[in-house]
GROMACS .gro file of C-alpha atoms in nm:
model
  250
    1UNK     CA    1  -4.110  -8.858  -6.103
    2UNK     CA    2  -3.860  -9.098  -6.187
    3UNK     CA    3  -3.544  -9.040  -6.406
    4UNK     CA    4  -3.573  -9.246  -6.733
    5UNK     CA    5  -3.217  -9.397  -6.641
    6UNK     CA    6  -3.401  -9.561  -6.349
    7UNK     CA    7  -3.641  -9.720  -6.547
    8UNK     CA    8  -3.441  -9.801  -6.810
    9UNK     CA    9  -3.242  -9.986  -6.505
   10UNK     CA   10  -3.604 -10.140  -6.372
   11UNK     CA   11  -3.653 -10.252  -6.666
   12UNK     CA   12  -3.373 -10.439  -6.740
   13UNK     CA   13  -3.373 -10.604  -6.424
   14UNK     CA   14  -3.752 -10.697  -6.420
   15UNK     CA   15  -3.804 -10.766  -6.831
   16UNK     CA   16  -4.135 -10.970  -6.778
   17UNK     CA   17  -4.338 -10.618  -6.831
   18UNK     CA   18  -4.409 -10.373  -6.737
   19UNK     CA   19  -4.708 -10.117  -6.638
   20UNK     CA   20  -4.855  -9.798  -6.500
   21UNK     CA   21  -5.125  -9.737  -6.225
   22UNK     CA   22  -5.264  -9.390  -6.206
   23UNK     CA   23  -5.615  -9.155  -6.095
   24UNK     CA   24  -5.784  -8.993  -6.392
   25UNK     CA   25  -6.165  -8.808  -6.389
   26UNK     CA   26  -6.228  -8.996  -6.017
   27UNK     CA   27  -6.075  -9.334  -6.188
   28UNK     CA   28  -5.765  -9.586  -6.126
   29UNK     CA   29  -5.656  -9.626  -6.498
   30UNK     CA   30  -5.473  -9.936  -6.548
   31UNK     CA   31  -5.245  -9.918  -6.816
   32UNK     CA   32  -4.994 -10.268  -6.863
   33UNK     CA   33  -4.860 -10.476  -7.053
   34UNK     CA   34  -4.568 -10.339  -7.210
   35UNK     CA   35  -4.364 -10.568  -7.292
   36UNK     CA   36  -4.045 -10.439  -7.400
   37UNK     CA   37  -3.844 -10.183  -7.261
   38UNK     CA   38  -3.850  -9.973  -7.560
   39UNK     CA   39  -4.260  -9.959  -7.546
   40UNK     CA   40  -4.224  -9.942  -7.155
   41UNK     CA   41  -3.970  -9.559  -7.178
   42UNK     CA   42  -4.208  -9.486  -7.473
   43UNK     CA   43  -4.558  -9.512  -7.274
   44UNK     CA   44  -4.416  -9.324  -6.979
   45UNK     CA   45  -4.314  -9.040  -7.163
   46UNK     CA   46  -4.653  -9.030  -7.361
   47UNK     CA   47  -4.782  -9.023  -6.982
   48UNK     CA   48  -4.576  -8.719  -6.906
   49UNK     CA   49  -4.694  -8.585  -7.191
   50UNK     CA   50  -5.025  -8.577  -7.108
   51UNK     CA   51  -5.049  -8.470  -6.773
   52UNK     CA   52  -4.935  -8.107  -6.667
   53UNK     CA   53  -4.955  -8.211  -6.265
   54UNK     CA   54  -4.757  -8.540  -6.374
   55UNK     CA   55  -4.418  -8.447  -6.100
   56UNK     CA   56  -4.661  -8.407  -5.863
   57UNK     CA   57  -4.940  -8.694  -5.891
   58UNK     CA   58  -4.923  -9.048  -5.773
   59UNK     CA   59  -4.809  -9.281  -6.025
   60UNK     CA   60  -4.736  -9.681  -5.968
   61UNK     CA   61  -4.521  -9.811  -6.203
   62UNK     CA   62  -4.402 -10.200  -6.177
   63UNK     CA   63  -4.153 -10.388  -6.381
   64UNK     CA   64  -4.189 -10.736  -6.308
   65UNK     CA   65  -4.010 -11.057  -6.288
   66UNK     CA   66  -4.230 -11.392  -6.320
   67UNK     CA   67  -4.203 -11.624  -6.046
   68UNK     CA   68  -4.567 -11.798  -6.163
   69UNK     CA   69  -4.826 -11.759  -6.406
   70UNK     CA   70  -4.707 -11.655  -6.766
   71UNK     CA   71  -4.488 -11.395  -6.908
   72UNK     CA   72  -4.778 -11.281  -7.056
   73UNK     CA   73  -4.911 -10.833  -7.090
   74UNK     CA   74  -5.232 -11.025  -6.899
   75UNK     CA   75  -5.052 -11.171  -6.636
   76UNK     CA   76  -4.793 -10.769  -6.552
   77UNK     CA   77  -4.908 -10.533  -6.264
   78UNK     CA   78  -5.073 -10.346  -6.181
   79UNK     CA   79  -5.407 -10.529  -6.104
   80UNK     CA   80  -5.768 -10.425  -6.034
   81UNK     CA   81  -5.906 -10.553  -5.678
   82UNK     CA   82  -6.179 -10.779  -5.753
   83UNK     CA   83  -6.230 -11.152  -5.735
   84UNK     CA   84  -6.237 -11.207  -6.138
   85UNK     CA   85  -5.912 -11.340  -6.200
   86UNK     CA   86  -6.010 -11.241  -6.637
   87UNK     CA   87  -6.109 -10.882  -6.509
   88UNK     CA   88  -5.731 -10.908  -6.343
   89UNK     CA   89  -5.585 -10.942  -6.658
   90UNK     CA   90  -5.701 -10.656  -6.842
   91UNK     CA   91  -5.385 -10.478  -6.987
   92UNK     CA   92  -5.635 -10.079  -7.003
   93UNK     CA   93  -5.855 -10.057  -6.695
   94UNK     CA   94  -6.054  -9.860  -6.468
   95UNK     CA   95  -6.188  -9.940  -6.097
   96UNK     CA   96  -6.189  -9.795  -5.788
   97UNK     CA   97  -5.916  -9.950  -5.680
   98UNK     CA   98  -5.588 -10.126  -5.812
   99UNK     CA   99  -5.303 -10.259  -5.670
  100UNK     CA  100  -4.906 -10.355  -5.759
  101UNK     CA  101  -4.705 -10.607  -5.566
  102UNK     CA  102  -4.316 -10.693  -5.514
  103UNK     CA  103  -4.206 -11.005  -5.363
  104UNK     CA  104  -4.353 -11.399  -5.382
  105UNK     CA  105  -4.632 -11.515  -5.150
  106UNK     CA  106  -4.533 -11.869  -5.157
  107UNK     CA  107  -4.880 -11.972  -4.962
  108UNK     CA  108  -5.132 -11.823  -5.267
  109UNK     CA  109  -4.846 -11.971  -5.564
  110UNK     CA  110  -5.097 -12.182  -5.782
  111UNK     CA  111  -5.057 -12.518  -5.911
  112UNK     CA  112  -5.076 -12.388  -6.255
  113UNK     CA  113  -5.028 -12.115  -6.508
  114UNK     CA  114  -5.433 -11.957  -6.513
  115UNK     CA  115  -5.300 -11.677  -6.268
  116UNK     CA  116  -4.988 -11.608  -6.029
  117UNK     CA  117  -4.948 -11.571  -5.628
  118UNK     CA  118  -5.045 -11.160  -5.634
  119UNK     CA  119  -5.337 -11.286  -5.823
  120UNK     CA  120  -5.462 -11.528  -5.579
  121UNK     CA  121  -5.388 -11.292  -5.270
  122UNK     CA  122  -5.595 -11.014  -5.460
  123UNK     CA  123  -5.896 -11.306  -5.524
  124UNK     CA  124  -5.879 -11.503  -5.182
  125UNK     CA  125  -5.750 -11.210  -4.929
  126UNK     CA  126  -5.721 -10.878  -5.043
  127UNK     CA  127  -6.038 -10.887  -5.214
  128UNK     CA  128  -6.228 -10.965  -4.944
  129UNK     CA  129  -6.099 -10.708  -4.719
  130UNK     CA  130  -6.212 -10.444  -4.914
  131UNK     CA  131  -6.540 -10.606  -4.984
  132UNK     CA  132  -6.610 -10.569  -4.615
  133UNK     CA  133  -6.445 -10.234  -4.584
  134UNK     CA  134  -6.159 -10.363  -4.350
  135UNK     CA  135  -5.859 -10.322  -4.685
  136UNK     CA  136  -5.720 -10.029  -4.468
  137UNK     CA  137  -5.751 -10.046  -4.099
  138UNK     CA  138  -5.445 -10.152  -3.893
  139UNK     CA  139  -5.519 -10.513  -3.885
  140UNK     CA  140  -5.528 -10.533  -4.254
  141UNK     CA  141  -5.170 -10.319  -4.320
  142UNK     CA  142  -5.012 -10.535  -4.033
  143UNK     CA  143  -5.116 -10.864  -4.171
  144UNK     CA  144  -5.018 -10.746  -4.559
  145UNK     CA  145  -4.672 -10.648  -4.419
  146UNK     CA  146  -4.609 -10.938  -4.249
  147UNK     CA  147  -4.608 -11.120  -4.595
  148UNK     CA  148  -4.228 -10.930  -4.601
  149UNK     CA  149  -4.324 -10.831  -5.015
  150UNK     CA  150  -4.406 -10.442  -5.077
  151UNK     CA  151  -4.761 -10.325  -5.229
  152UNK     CA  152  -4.917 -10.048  -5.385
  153UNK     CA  153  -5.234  -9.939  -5.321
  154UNK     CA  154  -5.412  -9.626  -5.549
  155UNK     CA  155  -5.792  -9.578  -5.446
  156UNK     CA  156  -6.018  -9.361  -5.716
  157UNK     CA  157  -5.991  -9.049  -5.478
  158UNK     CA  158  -5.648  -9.056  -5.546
  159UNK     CA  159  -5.508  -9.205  -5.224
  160UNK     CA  160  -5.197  -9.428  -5.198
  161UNK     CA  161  -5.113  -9.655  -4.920
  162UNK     CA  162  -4.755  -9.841  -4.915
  163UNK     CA  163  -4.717 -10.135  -4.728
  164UNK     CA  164  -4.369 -10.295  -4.658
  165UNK     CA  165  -4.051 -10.143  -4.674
  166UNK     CA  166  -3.984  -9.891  -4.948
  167UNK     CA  167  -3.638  -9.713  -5.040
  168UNK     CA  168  -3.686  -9.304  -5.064
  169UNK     CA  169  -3.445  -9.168  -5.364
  170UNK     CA  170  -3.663  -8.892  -5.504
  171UNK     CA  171  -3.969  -9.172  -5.558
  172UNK     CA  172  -4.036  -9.441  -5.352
  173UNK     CA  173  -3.895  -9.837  -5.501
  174UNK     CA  174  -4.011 -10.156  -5.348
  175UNK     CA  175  -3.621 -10.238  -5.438
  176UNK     CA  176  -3.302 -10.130  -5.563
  177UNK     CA  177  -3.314 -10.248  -5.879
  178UNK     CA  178  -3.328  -9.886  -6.018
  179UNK     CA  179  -2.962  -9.894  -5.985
  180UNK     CA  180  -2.728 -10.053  -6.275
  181UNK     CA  181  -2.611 -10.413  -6.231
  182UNK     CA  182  -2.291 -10.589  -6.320
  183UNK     CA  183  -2.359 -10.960  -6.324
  184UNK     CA  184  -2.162 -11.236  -6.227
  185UNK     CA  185  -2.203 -11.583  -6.274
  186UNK     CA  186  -2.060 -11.870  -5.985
  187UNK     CA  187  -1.972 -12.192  -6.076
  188UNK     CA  188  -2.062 -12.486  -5.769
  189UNK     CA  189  -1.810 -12.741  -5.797
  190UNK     CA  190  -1.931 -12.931  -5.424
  191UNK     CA  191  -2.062 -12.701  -5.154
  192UNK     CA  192  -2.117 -12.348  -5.113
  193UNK     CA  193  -1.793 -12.230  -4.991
  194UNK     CA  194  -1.646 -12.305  -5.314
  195UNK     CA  195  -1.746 -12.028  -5.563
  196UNK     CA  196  -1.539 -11.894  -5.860
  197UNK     CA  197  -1.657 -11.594  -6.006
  198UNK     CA  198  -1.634 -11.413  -6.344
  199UNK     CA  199  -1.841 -11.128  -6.469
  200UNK     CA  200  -2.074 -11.271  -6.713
  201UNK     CA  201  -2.380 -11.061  -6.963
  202UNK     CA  202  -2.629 -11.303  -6.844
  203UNK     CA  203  -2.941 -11.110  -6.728
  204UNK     CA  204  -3.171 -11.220  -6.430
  205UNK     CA  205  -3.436 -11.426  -6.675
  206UNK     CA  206  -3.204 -11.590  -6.841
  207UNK     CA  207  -3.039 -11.696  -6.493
  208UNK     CA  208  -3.367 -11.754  -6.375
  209UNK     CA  209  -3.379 -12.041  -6.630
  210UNK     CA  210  -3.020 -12.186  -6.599
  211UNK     CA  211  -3.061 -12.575  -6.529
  212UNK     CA  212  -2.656 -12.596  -6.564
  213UNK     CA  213  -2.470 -12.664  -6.154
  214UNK     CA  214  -2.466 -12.228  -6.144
  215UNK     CA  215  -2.611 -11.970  -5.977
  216UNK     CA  216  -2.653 -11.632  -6.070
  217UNK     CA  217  -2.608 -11.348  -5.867
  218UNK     CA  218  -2.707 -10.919  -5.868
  219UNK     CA  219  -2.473 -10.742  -5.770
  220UNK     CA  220  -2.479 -10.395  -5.678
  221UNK     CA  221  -2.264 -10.118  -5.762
  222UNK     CA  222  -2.046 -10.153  -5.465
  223UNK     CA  223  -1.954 -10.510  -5.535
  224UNK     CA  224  -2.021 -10.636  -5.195
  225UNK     CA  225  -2.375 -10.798  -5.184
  226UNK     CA  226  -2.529 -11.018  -5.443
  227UNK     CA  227  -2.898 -11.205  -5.424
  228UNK     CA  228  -2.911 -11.614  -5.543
  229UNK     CA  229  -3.272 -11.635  -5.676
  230UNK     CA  230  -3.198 -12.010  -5.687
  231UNK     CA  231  -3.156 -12.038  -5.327
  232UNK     CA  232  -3.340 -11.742  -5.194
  233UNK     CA  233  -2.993 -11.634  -5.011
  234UNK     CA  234  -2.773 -11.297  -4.960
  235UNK     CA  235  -2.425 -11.359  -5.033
  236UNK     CA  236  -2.147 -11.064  -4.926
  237UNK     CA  237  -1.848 -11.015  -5.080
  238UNK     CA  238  -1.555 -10.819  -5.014
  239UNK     CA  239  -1.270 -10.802  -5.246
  240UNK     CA  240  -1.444 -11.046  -5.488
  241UNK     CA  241  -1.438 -11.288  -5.149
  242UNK     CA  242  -1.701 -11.459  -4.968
  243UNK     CA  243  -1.754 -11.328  -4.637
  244UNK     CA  244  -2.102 -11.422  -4.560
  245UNK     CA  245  -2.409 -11.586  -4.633
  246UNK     CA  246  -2.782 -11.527  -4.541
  247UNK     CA  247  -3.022 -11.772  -4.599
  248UNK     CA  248  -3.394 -11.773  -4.644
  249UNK     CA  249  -3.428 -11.383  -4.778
  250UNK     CA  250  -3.813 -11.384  -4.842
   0.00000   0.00000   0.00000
């Protein structure tokens, strides 16, 4: 199980809400929609809790940031598979099969705000996979990694199935953001060589609404890599100095 410093950390870096995916009585138990971190720690600690197996069983838990739809408890992860986008959007669930998703699928982001891109892959993809029995062959997995975002499958005999590329510390994360971040702001004054930074207590969704000429970056502990979710680029540093940039991370 995870360390409550890591989610404290998720948290903080994904504070859209959060939720919990998990097999009880031959059941995946959605349980969402928490939507500060304070009820978050607090409902994964009841969790513990309650189950004496709880080290050992498979539990999804997803912090999210909002890239569409609204920062809503309906609109957190995990979701049940099913083609009802309202049955999506229950906050206490239970199917036979749910799912949790990192990343942005920029061909199923809707026009509006009724659902969100993991929505629409669950209604107009996944969905239909598993209607036909086909969710977990190799043609399936292949095509879902291919997206390049992580998911998290539990099935109601308890089965779950990663897909994408996970980072092993203890659990598996679809990301790093379990680790603390300092934040920086950069000032654009003309092109993208010319970058002055300062650390700044801006978190990512309040960057993620900045309409000011700045970007703001995540950096990790070691100070050498930082992610524009303006641009969708990788920037490396070393010695607070630009030494690289990667475009077009998704």
């Amino acid at each position: 199980a995870p360390k409550i410093e890591a989610l404290k950390n998720c948290f903080d870096n994904n504070s859209d809400g959060g939720g919990f995916m998990y097999v009880n009585n031959g059941r995946v138990i959605i349980d969402k929609g928490y939507m500060t971190k304070k009820a978050f720690i607090k409902r994964y600690k009841e969790l513990k809790q309650r189950f004496n197996n709880f080290n050992d069983m498979n539990l999804v838990i997803h912090c999210r940031i909002g890239t569409s739809g609204k920062n809503t408890p309906q609109f957190t992860h995990p979701y049940i598979i099913t083609n009802d986008l309202a049955k999506m959007k229950e906050t206490h669930a239970a199917c036979d099969v749910g799912l949790a998703h990192n990343g942005i699928l920029h061909d199923y982001t809707p026009s509006n705000k009724k659902s969100n891109d993991t929505m629409q892959f669950i209604k107009r993809y996944i969905f239909r996979r598993y209607k036909h029995k086909k969710l977990f062959n190799d043609i399936t997995r292949n095509e879902i990694i291919s997206t390049g975002s992580k998911f998290a499958i539990l099935t109601k005999d308890d089965k779950l199935y990663l897909y994408g590329d996970f980072i092993k510390d203890g659990v598996y994360y679809s990301n790093d953001s379990y680790k603390k971040y300092e934040y920086y702001k950069v000032s654009i004054e003309t092109t993208k060589s010319e970058y002055t930074s300062y650390e700044d207590s801006l978190n990512i969704s309040e960057a993620q609404d900045d309409k000011q000429r700045q970007m703001v970056f995540k950096v990790t502990n070691n100070g050498e890599k930082a992610i524009d979710y303006v641009d969708l680029t990788i920037i490396y540093f070393k010695n607070n100095n630009i030494i690289g940039i990667e475009s077009d991370i998704t």
